[in-house]
mmCIF file of C-alpha atoms in Angstrom:
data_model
loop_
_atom_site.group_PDB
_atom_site.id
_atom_site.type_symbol
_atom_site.label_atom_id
_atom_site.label_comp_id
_atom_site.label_asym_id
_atom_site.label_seq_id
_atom_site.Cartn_x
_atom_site.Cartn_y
_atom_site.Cartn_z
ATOM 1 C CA UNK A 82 -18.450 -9.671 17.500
ATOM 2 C CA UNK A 83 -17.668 -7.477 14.450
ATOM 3 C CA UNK A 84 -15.910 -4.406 14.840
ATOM 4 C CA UNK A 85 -16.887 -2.404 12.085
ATOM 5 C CA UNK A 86 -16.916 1.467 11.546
ATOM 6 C CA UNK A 87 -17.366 4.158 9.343
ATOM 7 C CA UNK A 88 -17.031 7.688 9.361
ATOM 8 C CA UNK A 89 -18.173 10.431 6.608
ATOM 9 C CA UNK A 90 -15.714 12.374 5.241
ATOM 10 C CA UNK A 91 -16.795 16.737 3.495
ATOM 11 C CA UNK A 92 -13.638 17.885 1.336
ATOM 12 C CA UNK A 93 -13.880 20.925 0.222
ATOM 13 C CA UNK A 94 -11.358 21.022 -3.072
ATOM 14 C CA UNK A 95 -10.789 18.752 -6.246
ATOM 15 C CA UNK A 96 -7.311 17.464 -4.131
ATOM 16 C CA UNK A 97 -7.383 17.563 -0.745
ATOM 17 C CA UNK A 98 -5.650 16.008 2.410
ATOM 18 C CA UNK A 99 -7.898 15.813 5.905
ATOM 19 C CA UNK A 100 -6.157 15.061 8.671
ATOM 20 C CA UNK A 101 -8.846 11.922 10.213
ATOM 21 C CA UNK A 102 -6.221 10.860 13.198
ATOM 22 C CA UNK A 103 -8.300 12.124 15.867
ATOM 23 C CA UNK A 104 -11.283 10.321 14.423
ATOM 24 C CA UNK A 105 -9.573 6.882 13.946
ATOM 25 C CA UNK A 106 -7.870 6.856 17.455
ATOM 26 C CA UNK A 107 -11.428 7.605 19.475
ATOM 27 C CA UNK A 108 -12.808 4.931 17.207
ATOM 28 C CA UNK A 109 -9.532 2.552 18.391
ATOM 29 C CA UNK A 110 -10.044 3.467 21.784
ATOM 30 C CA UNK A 111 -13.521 3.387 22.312
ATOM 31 C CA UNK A 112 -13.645 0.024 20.472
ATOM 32 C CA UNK A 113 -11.946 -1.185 23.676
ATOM 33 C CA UNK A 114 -9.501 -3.973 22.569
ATOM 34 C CA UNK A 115 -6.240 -3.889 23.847
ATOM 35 C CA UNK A 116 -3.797 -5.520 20.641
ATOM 36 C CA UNK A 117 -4.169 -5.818 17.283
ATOM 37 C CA UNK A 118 -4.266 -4.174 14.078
ATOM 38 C CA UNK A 119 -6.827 -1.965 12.274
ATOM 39 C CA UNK A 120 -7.658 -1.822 8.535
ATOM 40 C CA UNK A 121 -8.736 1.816 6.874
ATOM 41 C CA UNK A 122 -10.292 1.679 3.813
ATOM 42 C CA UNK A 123 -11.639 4.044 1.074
ATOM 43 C CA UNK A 124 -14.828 2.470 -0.673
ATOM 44 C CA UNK A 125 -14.254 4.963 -3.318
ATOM 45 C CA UNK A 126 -11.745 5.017 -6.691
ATOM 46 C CA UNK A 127 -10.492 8.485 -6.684
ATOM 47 C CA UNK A 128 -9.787 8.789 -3.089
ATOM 48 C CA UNK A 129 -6.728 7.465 -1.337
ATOM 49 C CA UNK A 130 -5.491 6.773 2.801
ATOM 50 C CA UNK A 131 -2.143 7.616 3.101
ATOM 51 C CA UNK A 132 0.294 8.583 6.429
ATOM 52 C CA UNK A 133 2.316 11.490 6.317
ATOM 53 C CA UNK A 134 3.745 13.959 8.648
ATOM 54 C CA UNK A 135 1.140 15.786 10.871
ATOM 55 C CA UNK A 136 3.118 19.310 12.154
ATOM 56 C CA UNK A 137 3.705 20.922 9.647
ATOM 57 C CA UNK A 138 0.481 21.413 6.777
ATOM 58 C CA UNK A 139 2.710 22.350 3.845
ATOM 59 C CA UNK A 140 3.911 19.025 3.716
ATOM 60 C CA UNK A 141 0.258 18.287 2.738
ATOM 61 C CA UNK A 142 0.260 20.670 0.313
ATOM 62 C CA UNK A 143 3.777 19.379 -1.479
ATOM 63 C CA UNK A 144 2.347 16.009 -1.989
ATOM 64 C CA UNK A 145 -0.984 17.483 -3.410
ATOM 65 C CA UNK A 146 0.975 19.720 -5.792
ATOM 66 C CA UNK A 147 3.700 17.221 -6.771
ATOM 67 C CA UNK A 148 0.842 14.641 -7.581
ATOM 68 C CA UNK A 149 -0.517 17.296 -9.918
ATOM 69 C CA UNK A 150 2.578 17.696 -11.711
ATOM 70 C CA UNK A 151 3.180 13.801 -11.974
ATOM 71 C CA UNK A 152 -0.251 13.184 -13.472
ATOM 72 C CA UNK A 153 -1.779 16.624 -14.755
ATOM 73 C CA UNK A 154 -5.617 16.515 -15.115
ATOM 74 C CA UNK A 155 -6.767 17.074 -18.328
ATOM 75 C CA UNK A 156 -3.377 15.427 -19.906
ATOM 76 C CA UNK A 157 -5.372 13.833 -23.278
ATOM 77 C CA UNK A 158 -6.538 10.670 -21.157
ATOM 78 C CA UNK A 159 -8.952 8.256 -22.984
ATOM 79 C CA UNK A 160 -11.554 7.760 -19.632
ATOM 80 C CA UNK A 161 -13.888 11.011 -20.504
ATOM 81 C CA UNK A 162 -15.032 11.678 -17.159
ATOM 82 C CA UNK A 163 -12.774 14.500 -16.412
ATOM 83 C CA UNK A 164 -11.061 12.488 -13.467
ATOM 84 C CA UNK A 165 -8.700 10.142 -14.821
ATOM 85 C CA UNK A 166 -6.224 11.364 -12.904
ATOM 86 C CA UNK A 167 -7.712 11.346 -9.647
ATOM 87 C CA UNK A 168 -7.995 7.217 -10.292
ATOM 88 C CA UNK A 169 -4.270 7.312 -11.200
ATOM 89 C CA UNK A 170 -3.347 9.067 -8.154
ATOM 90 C CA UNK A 171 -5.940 6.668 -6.292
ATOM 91 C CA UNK A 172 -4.108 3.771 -7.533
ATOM 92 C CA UNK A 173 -0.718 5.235 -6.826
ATOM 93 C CA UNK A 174 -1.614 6.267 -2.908
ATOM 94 C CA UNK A 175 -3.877 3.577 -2.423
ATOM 95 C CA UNK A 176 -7.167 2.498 -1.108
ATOM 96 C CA UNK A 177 -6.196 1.438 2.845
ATOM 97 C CA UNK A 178 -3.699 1.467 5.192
ATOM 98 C CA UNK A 179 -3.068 -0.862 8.000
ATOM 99 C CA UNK A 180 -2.041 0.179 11.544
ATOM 100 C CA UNK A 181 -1.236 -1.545 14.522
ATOM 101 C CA UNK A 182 -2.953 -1.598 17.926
ATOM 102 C CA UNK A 183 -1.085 -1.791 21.521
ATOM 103 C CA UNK A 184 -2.350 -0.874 24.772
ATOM 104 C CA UNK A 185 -5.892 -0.234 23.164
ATOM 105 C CA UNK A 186 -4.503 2.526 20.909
ATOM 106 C CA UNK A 187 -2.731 2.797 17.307
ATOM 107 C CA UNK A 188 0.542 3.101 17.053
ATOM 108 C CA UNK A 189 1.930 5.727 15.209
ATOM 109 C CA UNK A 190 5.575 7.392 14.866
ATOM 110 C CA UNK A 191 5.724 11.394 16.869
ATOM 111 C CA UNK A 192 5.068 12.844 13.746
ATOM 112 C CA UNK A 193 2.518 10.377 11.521
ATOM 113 C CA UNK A 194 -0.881 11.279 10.965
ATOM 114 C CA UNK A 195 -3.546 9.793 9.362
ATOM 115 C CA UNK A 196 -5.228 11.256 5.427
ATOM 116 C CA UNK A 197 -7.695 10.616 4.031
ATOM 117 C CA UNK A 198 -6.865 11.844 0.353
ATOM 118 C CA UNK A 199 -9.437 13.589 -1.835
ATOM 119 C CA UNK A 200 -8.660 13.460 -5.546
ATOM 120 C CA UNK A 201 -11.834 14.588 -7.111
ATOM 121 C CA UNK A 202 -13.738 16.922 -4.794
ATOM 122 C CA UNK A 203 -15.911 18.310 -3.835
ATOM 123 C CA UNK A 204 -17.268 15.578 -2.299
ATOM 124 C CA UNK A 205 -18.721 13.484 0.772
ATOM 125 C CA UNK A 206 -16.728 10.208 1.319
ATOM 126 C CA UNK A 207 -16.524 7.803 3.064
ATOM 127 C CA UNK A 208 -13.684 5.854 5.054
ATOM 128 C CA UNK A 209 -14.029 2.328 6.992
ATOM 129 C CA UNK A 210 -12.348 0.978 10.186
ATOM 130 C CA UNK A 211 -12.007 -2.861 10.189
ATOM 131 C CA UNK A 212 -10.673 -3.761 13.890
ATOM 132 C CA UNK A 213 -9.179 -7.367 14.247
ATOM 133 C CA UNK A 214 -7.859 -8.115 17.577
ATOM 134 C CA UNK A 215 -5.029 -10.583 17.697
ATOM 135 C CA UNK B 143 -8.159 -24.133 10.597
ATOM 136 C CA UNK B 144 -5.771 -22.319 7.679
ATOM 137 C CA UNK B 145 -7.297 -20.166 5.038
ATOM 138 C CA UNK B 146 -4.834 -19.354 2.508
ATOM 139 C CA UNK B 147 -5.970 -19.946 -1.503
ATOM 140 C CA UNK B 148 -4.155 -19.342 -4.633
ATOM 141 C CA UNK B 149 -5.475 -18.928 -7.808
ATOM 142 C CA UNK B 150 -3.436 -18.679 -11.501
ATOM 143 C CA UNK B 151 -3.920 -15.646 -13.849
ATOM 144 C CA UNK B 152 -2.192 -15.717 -17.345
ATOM 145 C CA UNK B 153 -1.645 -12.648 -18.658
ATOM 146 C CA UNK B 154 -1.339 -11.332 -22.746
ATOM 147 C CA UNK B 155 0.743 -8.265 -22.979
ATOM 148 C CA UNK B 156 3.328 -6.443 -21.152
ATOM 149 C CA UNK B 157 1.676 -4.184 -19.362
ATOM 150 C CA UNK B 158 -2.188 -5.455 -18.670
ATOM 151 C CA UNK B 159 -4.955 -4.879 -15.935
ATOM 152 C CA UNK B 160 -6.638 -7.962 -15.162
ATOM 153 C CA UNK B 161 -9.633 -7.498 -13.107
ATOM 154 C CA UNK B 162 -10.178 -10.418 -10.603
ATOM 155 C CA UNK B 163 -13.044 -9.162 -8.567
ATOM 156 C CA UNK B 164 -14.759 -12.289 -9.255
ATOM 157 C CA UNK B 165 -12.660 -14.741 -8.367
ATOM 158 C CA UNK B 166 -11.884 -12.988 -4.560
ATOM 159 C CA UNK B 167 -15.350 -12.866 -4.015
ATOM 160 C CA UNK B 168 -15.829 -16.347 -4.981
ATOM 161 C CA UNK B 169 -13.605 -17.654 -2.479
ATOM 162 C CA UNK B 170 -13.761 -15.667 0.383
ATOM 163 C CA UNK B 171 -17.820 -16.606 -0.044
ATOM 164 C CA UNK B 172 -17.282 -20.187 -0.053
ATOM 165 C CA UNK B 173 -14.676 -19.573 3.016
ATOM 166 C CA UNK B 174 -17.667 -19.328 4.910
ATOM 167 C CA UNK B 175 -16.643 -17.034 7.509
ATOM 168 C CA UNK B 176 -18.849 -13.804 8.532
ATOM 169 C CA UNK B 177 -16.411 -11.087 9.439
ATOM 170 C CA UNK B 178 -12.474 -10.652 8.820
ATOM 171 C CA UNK B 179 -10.372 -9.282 6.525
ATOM 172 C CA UNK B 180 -8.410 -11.194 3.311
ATOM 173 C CA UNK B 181 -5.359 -10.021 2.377
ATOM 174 C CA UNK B 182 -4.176 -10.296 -1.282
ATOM 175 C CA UNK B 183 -0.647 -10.919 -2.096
ATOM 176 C CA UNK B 184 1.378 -11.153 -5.875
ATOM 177 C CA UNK B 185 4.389 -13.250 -4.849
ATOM 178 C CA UNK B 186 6.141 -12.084 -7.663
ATOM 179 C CA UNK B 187 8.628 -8.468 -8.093
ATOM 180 C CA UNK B 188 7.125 -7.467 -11.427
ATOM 181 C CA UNK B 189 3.475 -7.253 -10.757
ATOM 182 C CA UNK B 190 0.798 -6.061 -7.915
ATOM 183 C CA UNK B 191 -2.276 -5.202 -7.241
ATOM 184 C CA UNK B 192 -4.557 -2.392 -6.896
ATOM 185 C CA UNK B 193 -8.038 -1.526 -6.495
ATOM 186 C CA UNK B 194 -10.202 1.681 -9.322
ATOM 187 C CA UNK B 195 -12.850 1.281 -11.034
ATOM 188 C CA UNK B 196 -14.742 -1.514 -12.637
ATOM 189 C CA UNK B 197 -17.071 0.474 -15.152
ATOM 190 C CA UNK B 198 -15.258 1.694 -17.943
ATOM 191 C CA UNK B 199 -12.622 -0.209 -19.054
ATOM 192 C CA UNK B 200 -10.457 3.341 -20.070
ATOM 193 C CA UNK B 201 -9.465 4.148 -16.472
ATOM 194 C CA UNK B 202 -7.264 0.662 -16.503
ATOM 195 C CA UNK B 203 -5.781 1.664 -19.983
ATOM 196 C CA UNK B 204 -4.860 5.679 -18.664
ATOM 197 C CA UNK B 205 -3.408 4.542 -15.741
ATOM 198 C CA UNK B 206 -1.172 2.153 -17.632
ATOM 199 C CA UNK B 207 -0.278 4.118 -19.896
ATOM 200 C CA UNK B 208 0.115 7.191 -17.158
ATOM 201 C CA UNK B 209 3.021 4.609 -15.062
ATOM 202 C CA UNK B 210 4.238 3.599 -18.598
ATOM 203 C CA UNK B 211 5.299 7.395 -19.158
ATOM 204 C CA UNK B 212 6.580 8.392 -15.920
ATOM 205 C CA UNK B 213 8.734 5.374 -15.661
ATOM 206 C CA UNK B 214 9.195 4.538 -19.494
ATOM 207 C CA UNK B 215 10.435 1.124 -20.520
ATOM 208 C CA UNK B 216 14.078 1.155 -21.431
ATOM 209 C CA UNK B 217 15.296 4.825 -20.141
ATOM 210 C CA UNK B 218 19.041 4.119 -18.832
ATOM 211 C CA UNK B 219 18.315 1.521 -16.029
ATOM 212 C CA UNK B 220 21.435 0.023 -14.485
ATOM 213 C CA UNK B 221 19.590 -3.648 -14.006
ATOM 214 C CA UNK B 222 19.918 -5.769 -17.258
ATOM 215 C CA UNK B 223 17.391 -7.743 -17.768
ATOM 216 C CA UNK B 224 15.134 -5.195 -19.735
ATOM 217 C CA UNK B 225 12.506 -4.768 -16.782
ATOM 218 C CA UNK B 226 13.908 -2.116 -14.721
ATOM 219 C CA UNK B 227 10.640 -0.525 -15.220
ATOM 220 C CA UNK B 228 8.171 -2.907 -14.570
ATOM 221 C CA UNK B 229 10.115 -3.584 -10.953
ATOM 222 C CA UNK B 230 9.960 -0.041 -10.269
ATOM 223 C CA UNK B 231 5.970 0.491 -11.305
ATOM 224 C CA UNK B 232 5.666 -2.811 -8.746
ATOM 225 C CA UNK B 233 6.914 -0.778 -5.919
ATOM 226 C CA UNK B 234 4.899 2.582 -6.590
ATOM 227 C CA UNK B 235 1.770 -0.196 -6.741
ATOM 228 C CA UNK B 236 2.782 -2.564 -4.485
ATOM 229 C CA UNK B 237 2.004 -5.740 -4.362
ATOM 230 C CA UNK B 238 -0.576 -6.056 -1.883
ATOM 231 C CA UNK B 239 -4.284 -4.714 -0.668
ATOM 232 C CA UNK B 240 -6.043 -5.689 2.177
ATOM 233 C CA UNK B 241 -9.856 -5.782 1.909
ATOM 234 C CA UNK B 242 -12.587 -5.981 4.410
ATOM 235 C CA UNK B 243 -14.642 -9.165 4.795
ATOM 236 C CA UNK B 244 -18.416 -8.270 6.541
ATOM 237 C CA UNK B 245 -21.938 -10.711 5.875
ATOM 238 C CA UNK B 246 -19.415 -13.308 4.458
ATOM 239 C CA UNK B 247 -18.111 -11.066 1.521
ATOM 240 C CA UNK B 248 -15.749 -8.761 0.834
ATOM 241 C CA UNK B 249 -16.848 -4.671 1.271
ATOM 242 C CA UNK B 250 -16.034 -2.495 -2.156
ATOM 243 C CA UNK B 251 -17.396 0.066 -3.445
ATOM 244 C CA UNK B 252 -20.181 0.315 -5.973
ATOM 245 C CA UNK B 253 -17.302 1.175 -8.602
ATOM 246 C CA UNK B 254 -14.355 -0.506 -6.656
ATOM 247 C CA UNK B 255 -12.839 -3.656 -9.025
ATOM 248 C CA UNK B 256 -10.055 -5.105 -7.989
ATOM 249 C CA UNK B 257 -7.202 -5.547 -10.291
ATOM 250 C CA UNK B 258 -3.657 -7.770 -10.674
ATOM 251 C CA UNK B 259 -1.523 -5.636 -12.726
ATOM 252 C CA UNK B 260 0.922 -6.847 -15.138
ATOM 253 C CA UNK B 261 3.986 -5.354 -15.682
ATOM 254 C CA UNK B 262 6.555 -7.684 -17.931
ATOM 255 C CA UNK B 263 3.869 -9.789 -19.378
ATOM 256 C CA UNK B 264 2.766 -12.406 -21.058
ATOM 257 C CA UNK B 265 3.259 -14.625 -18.483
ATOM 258 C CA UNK B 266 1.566 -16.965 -15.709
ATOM 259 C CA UNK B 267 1.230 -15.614 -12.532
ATOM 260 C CA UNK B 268 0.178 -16.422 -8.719
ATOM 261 C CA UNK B 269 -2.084 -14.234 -6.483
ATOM 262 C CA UNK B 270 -2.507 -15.403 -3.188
ATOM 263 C CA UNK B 271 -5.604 -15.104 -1.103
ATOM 264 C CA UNK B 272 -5.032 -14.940 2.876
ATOM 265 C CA UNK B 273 -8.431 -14.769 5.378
ATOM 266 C CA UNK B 274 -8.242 -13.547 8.588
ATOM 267 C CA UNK B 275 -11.593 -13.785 10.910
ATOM 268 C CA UNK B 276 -12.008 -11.102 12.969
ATOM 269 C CA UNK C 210 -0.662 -12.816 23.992
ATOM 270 C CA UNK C 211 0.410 -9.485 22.082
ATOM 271 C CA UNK C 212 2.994 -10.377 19.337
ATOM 272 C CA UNK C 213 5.032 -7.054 18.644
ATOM 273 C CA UNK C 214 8.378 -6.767 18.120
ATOM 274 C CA UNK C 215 10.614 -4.067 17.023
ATOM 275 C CA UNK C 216 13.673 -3.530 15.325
ATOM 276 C CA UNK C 217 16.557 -0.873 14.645
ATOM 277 C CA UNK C 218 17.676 0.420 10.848
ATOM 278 C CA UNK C 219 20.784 2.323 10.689
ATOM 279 C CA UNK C 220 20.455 4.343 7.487
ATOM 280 C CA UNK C 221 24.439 5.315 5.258
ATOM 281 C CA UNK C 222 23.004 7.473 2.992
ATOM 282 C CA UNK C 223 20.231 9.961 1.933
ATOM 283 C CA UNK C 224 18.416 7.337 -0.231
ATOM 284 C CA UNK C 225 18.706 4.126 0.694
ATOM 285 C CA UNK C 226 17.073 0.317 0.414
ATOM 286 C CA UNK C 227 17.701 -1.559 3.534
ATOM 287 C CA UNK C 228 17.381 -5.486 3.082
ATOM 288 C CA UNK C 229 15.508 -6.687 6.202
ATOM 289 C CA UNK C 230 14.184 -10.217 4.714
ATOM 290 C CA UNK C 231 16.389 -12.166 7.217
ATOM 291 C CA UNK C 232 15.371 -10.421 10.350
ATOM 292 C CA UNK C 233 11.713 -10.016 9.654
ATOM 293 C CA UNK C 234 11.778 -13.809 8.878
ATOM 294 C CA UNK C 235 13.927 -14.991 12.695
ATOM 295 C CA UNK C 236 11.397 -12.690 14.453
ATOM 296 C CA UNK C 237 8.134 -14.675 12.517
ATOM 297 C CA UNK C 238 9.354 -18.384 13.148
ATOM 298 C CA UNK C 239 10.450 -17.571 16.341
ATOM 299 C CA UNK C 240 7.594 -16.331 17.834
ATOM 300 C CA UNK C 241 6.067 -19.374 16.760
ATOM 301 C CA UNK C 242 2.718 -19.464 14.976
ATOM 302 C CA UNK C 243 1.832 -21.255 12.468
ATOM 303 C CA UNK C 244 -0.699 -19.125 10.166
ATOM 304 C CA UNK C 245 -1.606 -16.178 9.994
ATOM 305 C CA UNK C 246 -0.368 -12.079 8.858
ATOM 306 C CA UNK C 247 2.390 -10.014 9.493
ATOM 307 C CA UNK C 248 1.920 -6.287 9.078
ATOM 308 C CA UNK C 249 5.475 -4.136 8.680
ATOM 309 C CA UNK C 250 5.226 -0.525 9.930
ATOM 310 C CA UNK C 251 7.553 2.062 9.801
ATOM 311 C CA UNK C 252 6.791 4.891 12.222
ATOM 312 C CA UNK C 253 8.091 7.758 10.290
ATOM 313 C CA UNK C 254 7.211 9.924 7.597
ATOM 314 C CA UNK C 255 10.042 10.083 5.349
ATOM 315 C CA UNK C 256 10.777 6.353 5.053
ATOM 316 C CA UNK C 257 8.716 3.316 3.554
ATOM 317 C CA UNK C 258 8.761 -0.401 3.529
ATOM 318 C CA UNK C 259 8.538 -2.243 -0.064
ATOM 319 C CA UNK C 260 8.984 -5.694 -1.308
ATOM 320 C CA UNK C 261 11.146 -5.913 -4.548
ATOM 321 C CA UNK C 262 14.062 -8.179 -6.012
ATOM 322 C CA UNK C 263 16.607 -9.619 -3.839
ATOM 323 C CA UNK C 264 18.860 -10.795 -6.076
ATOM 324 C CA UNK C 265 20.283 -8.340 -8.312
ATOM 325 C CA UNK C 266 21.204 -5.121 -6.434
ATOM 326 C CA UNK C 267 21.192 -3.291 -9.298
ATOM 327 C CA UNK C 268 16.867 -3.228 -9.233
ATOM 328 C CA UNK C 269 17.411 -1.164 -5.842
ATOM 329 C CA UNK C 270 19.289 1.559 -6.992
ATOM 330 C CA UNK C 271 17.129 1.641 -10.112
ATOM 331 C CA UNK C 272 14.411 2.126 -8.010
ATOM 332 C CA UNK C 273 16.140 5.160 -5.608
ATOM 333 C CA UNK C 274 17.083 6.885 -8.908
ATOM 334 C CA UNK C 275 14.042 6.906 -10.685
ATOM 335 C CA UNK C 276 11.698 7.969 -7.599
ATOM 336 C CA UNK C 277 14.745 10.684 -7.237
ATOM 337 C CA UNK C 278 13.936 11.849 -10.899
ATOM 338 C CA UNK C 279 10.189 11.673 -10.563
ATOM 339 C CA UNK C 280 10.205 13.860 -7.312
ATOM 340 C CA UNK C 281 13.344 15.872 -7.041
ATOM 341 C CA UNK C 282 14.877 17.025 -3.869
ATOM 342 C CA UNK C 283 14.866 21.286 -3.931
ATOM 343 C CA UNK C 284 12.142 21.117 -6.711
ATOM 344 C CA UNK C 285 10.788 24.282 -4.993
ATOM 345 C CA UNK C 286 8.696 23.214 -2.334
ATOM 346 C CA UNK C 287 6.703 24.711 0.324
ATOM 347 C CA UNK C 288 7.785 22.790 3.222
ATOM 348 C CA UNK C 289 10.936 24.606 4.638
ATOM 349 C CA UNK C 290 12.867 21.365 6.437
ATOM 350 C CA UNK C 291 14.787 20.547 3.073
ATOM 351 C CA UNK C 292 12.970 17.419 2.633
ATOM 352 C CA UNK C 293 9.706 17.437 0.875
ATOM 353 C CA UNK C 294 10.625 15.012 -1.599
ATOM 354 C CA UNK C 295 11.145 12.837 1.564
ATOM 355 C CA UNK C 296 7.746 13.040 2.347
ATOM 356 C CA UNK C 297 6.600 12.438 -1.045
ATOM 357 C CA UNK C 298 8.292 9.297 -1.590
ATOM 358 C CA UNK C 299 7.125 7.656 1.486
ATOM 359 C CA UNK C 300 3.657 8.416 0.527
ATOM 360 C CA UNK C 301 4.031 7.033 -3.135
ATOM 361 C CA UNK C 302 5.516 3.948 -1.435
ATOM 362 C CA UNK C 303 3.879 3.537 1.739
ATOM 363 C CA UNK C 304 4.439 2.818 5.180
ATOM 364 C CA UNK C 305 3.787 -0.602 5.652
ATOM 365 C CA UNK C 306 3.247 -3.677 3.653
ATOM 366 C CA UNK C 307 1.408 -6.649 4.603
ATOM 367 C CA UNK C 308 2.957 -10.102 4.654
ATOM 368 C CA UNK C 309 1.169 -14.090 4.914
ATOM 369 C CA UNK C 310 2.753 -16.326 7.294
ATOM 370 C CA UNK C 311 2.072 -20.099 6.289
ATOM 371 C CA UNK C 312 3.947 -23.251 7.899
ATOM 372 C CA UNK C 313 5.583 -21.244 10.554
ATOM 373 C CA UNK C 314 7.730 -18.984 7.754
ATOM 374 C CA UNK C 315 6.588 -15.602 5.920
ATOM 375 C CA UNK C 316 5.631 -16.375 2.000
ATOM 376 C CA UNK C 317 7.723 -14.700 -0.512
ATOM 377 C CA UNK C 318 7.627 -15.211 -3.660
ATOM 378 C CA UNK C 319 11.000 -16.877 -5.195
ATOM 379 C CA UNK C 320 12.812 -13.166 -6.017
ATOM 380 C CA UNK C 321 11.218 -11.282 -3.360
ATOM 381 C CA UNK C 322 12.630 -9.422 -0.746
ATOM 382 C CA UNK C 323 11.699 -6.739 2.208
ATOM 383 C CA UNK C 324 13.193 -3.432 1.760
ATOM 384 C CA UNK C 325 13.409 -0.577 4.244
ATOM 385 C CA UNK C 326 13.284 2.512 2.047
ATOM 386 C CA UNK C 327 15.231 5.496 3.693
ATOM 387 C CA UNK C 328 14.009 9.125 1.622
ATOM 388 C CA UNK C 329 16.202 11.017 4.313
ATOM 389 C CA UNK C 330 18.994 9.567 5.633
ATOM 390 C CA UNK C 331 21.274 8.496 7.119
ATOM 391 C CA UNK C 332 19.271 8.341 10.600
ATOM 392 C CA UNK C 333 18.420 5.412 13.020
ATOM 393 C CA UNK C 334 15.543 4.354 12.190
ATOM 394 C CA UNK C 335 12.853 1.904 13.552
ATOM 395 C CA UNK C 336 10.450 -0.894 12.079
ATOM 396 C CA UNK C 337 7.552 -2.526 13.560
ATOM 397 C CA UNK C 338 6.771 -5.926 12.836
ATOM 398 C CA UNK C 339 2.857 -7.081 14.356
ATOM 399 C CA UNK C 340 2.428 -10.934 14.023
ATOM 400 C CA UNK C 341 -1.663 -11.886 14.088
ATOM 401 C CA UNK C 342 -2.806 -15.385 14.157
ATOM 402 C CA UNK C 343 -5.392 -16.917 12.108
#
């Protein structure tokens, strides 16, 4: 049996953090195995997962901004797009994320949440949950 | 049954994107399993992997060049060997991804490649490719 | 049969890379499979697992000092706990890397090691290690 989600993401800015925890554990715990591990993964290039504290949102917003300031969009990039660096800060985030299952539910530390990270939004998006018991 | 493959990739300048899309999808296809996940792994400190775009061929050379100026070649490291840098851009990559395997192939997205990056090239390097079913 | 273990860090300094090769490696052969992954998760959000050189001790600080240049601590951020850069860091290196088990024993490559990356020490600190066979 494959276990096999995916969920649809709105951002609403060019960078962008949304907070999918709530969506990933229902998805964990509805899939209804007890151990194991789950894979989230970004089909897109100029989108990232990442895990990062969930209390207070300004932490969010310090990653976002120091990401700007490491790669500044617009910074005389050959790809003419307009986004190379949203696929720089793709590639430094990265695509997925693995977390572990116990007791039918992932495991993360009192202050991790899950983000999915928009680099080049507006957009819709998309985010898949591989579950592989074991 | 063990599902672990290795495959060689010789690389031509210091810094260098080599996409190997091909080749992972080639094997995990003639694994012959339906569902799972493969996990690519560089076994080496000065290289790793990452997944962006396929199309144009600039995105690879920006994002080079964009980890080439934020952690320049030569700037005051303490290690001696003249690669300081390229260990350091192999940590902010890292040096593996973990894809999803669904209908007997791997899941990317429509401009998802996926790439070994050099960092203290030319040389011959190992990637390893591990399948999980699931 | 749920394969989970767990293990302590103790943390000396504010910025620190904790060599955990040795342990992760007595809790894989020990628990005695033969193939399959081993996913390394730290439950926290201003720490970060890597794999880098094990040799020369000199790559680790190089590392430290050069994600301490990139993303300063007191660079003027938003999030009032005194350790945004914290946060930062363990997103640019991530929580948890992946690893292959083959033969019983974790593959490394010849200079690689595991490295617990403290942003925010010195704390205790905690590691997961999740062992799936296949």
């Amino acid at each position: 049996m494959e276990r096999l989600y995916s969920i649809e993401i709105k951002t609403n800015r060019r960078m962008e953090m949304v907070d999918v925890t709530g969506t990933v554990r229902e998805i964990v715990r509805k899939a209804g195995i007890r151990n194991g591990i789950c894979v989230l993964y970004v089909p897109h290039t100029t989108a990232a997962i990442t895990i990062n504290e969930n209390a207070d949102p300004s932490v969010r917003r310090d990653i976002s901004r120091t990401l700007a300031k490491l790669v500044p969009a617009g910074a005389g990039y050959e790809h003419l797009e307009g986004n190379a660096d949203s696929h720089i800060k793709a590639t430094m985030v990265g695509p997925s994320e693995t977390l572990i299952i116990t007791n039918g539910d992932i495991l993360l530390g009192t202050w991790q949440g899950i983000f999915f990270c928009e680099f080049d939004g507006p957009r819709r998006r998309k985010m898949f949950i591989k579950i592989v018991e074991g």
